[in-house]
XYZ file of C-alpha atoms in Angstrom:
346
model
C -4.860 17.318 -33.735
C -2.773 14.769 -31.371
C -3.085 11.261 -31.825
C -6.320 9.568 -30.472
C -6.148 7.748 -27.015
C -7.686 4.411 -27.305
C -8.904 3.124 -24.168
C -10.425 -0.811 -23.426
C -13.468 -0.496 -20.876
C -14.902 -3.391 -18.736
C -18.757 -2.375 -18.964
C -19.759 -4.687 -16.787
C -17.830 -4.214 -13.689
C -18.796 -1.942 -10.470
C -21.915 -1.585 -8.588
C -23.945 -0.616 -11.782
C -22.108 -1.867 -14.352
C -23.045 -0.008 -17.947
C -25.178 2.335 -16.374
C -22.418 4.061 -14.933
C -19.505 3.152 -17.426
C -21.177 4.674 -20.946
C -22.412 7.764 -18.947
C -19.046 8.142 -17.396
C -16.961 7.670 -20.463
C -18.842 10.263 -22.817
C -18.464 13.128 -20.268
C -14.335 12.099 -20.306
C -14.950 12.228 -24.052
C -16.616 15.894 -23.832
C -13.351 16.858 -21.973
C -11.270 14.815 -24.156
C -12.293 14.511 -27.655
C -9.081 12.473 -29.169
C -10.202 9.796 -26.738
C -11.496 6.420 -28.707
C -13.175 3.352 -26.602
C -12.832 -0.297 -27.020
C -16.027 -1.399 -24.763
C -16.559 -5.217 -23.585
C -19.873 -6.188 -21.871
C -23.320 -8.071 -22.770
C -24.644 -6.184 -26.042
C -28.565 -6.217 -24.550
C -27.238 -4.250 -21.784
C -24.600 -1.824 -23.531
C -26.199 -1.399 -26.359
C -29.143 0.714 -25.544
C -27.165 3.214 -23.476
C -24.276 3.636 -26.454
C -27.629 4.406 -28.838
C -28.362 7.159 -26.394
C -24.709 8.466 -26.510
C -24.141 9.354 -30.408
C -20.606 11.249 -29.986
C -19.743 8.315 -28.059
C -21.257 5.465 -30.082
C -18.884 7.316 -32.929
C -15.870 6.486 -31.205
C -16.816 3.125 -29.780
C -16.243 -0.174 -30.552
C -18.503 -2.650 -28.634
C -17.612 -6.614 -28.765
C -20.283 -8.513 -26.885
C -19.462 -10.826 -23.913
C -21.170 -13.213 -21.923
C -19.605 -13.082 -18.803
C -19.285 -10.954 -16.170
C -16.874 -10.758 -12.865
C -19.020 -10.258 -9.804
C -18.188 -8.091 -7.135
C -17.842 -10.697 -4.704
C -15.546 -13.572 -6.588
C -12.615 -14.597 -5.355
C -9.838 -13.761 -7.778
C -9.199 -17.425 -7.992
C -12.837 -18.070 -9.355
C -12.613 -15.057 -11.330
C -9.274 -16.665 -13.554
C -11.600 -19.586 -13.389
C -14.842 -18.664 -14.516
C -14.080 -15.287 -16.517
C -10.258 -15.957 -18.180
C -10.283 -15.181 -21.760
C -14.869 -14.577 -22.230
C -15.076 -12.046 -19.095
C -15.808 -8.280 -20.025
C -13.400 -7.791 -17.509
C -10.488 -10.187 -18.864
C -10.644 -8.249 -22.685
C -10.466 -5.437 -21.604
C -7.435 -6.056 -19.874
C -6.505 -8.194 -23.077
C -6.736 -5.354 -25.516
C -3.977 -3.652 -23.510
C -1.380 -6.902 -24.339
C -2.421 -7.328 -27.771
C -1.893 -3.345 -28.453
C -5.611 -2.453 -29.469
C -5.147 -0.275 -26.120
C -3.210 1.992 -24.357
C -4.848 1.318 -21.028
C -7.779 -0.794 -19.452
C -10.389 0.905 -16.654
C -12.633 -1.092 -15.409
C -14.691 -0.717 -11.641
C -14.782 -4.581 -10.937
C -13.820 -6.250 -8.454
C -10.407 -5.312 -7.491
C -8.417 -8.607 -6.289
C -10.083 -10.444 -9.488
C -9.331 -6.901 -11.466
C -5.341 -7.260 -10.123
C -5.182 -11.477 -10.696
C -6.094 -11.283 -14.202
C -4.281 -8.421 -14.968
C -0.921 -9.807 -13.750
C -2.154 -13.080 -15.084
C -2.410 -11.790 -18.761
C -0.140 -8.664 -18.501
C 2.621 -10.268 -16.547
C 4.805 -7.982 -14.324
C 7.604 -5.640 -15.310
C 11.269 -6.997 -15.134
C 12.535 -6.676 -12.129
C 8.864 -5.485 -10.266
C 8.297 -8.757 -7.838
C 4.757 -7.841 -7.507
C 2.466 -5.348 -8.250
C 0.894 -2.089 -6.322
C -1.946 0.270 -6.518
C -1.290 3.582 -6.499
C -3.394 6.635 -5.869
C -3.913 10.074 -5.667
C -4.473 11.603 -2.207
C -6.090 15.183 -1.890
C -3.576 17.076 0.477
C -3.065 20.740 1.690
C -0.135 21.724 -1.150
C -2.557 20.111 -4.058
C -2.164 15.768 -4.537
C 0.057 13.517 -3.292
C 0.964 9.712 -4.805
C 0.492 6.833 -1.889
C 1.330 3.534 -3.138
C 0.661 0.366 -2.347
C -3.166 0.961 -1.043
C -4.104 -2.996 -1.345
C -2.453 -4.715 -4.244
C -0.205 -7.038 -1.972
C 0.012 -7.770 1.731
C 3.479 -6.882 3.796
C 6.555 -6.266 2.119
C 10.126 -6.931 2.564
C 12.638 -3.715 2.172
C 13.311 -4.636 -1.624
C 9.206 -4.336 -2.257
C 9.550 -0.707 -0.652
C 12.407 0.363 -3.023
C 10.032 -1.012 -6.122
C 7.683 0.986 -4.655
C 9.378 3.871 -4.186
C 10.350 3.952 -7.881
C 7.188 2.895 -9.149
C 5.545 5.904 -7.025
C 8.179 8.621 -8.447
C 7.407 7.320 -11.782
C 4.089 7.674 -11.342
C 4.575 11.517 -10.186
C 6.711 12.371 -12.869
C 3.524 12.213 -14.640
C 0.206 12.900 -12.856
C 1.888 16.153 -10.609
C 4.553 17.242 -13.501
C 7.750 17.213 -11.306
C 11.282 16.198 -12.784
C 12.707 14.968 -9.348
C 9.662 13.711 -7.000
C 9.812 14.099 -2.875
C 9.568 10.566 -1.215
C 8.819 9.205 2.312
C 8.326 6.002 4.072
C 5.071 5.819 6.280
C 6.459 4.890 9.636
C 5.503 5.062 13.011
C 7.977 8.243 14.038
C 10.365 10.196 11.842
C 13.698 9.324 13.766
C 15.538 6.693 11.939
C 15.833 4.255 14.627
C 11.873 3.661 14.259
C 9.878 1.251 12.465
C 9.798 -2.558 11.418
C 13.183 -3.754 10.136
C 12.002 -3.979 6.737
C 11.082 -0.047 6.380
C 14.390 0.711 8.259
C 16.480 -1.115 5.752
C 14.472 0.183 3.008
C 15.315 3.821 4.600
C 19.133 2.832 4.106
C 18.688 1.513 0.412
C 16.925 4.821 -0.780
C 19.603 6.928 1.208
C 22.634 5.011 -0.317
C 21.327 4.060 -4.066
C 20.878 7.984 -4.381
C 18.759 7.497 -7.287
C 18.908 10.653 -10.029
C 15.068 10.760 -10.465
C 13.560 10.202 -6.711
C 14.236 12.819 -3.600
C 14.610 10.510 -1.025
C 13.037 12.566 2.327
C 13.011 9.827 5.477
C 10.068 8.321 7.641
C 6.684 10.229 7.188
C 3.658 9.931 9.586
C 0.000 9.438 9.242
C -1.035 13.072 9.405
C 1.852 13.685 6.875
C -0.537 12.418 4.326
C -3.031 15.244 4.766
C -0.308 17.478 4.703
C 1.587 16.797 1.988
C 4.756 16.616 3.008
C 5.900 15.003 0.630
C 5.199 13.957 -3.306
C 5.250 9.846 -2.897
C 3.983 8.085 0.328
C 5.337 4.423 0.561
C 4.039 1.784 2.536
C 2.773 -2.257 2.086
C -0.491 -2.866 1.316
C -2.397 -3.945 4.352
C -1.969 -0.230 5.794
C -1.986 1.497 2.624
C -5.676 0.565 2.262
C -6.106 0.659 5.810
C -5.519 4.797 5.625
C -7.470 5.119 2.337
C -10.439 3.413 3.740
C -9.879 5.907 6.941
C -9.560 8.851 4.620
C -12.571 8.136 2.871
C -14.648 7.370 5.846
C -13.325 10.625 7.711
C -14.140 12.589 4.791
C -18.009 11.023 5.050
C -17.979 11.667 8.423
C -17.055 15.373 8.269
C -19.510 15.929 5.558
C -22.175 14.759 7.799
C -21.132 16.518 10.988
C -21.848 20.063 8.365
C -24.678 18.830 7.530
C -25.996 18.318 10.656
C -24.653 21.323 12.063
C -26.148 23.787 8.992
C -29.314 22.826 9.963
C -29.247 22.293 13.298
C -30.982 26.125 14.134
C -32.383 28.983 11.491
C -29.303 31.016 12.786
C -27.072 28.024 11.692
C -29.139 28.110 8.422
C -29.054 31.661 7.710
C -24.830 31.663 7.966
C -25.041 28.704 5.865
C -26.300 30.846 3.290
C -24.188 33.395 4.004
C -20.887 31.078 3.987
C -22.842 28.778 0.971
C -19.829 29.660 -1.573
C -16.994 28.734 1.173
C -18.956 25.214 1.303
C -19.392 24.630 -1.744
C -15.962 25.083 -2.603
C -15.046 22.635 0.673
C -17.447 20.120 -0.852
C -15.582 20.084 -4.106
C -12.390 19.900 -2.432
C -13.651 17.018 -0.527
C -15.690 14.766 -3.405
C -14.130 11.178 -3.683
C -15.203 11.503 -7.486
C -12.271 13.749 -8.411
C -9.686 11.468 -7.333
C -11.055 8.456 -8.460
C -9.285 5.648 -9.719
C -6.282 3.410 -8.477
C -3.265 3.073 -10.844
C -1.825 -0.344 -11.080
C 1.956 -0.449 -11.097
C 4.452 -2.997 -11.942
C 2.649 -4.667 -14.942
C 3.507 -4.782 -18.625
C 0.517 -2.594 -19.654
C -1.340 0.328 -17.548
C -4.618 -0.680 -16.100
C -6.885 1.932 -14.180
C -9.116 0.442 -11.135
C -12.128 2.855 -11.079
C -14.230 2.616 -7.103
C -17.055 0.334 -7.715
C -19.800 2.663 -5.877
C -18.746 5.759 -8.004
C -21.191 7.431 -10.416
C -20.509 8.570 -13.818
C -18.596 11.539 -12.922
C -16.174 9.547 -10.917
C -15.954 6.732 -13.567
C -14.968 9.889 -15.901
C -12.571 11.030 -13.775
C -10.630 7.123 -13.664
C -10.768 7.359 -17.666
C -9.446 10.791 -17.782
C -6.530 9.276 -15.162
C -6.057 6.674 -17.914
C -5.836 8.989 -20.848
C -2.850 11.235 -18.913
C -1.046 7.639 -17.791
C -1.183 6.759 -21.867
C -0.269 10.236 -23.188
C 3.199 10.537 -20.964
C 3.763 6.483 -21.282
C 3.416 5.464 -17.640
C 5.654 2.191 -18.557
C 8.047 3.627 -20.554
C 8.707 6.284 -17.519
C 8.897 3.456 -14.949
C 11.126 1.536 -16.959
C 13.226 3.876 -17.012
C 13.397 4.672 -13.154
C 13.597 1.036 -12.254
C 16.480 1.011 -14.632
C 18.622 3.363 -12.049
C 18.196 0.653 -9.358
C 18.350 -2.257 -11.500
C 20.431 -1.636 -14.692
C 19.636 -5.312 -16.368
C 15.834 -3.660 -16.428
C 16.439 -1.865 -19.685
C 18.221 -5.403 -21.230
C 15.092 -7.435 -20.267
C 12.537 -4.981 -21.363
């Protein structure tokens, strides 16, 4: 049997905290039984729902905490009020002191990304984090990174990206040598802010071993798949995920509506019932869930806050694949192609 997986969970964070979290991580265990779980939350609350999970309970470690990150903190009162007691903060601290692989946790995501790079610190050579994720496309998943972490980016931020991105490729979709674009606003080269244009030139010229460098990519590229890694800053990185996800909601409820609109429309439905619920699977949020941070000196795993259990299984499942094929070890080693002093200060 392979060496266990030991993953730190914040059981407090997200929309339902615990509810969700326990639930969620023994159907990951089901699917993964070398997984082992470090959980941090309020013991009154945690507790009850571990009793009622006995293959995960036999896994588990569970240190009680007292405080809790709220959804709505500002990071800056989140370092404040929850550095070093949070659930949320040891989690993230089991990953430094080496009691972890990775951290998931479905708090509050600028808090979640402030204490992380507060207690992880960033990679040498990474000037600032990014959140990466995995986009549904036509040819199977794509990697689009940065979808919040950091707002705007100068041409050196897009390089890190594109490194980080590849790196994080190599991994979750199995390819040696990943495809990369810039999101622009055209394909021709003379297109675009000055800062994605010179970016553009870097890639071209560095002619790094481990990325494919492909050009400018456009919006509906990102359906498409046209390539392995999308790049852009933050600001309209989340901007398209939050579009995605809404569009997806939207088209879901246009069926919906249009199934049982008539008894005709109801009768194909049945008829067509396998097509949709193969469309509907295609189409959950749940089995892409969970944002990769990049750039950090430990792997932490940013589940959505309104997912259910299945969802918050699919972010630790995400986190046991980033620990098995050693995320940072990987994008160490890319970063070290564009900047060789990486390996020296590692």
């Amino acid at each position: 049997m392979s060496r266990p997986v030991t993953i730190a969970l914040d059981a407090m964070g997200g929309d339902q905290g615990a509810a969700v979290v326990i639930p969620g991580a023994a159907i990951a265990l089901e699917r993964r039984p070398d997984l082992r779980f470090v959980i941090y939350g309020n013991e009154a609350v945690v507790q009850p729902l571990l009793d009622a999970q006995p293959a995960l309970k036999a896994v588990s470690e569970l240190h009680h905490t007292d405080v809790a990150v709220r959804m709505d903190d500002k990071p800056s009162q989140a370092l404040r009020a929850g550095r070093y007691k949070s659930s949320m903060w040891r989690a993230i601290e089991a990953v430094k002191d080496k009691r972890a692989a990775v951290a998931v946790s479905a708090g509050n995501t600028g808090a979640l990304m402030a204490m992380a790079t507060f207690c992880l610190k960033r990679m040498a050579n990474v000037d600032r984090p990014a959140i990466a994720a995995l986009w549904p496309t036509l040819r199977g998943e794509s990697v689009v990174l940065d979808v919040g972490a950091t707002i705007g980016a100068d041409a050196q931020h897009l390089v890190d990206l594109a490194v980080m991105g590849a790196a994080l490729a190599r991994i979750v979709l199995d390819i040696e040598r990943p495809t990369v674009g810039l999101l622009n606003v055209g394909v021709e080269e003379v297109k675009g802010n000055e800062a994605v244009k010179e970016a553009g030139k870097r890639l071209r010229e560095a002619d790094i071993r481990l990325i494919d460098y492909r050009g400018f990519v456009e919006g509906d590229d990102l359906g498409k798949g046209t390539v392995d890694v999308v790049v852009t800053e933050g600001f309209a990185g989340n901007i398209a995920l939050k579009t995605a996800e809404g569009t997806a909601k939207q088209i879901a409820h246009y069926l919906r509506a249009a199934m049982g609109r008539t008894l005709l429309a109801r009768v194909g439905y049945l008829f067509a019932k396998g097509a949709f619920d193969a469309l509907r699977e295609k189409m959950d949020p749940r089995r892409s869930n969970g944002g990769v941070f990049l750039g950090l000196d430990g792997v932490v795993i940013k589940s959505h806050g309104g997912t259910d259990a299945l969802g918050f299984a699919s972010a630790v499942e995400l986190a046991y694949d980033m620990a098995r094929h050693s995320l940072a070890d990987t994008i160490r080693e890319t970063i070290a192609q564009v900047h060789p002093s990486a390996v020296a200060e590692a």
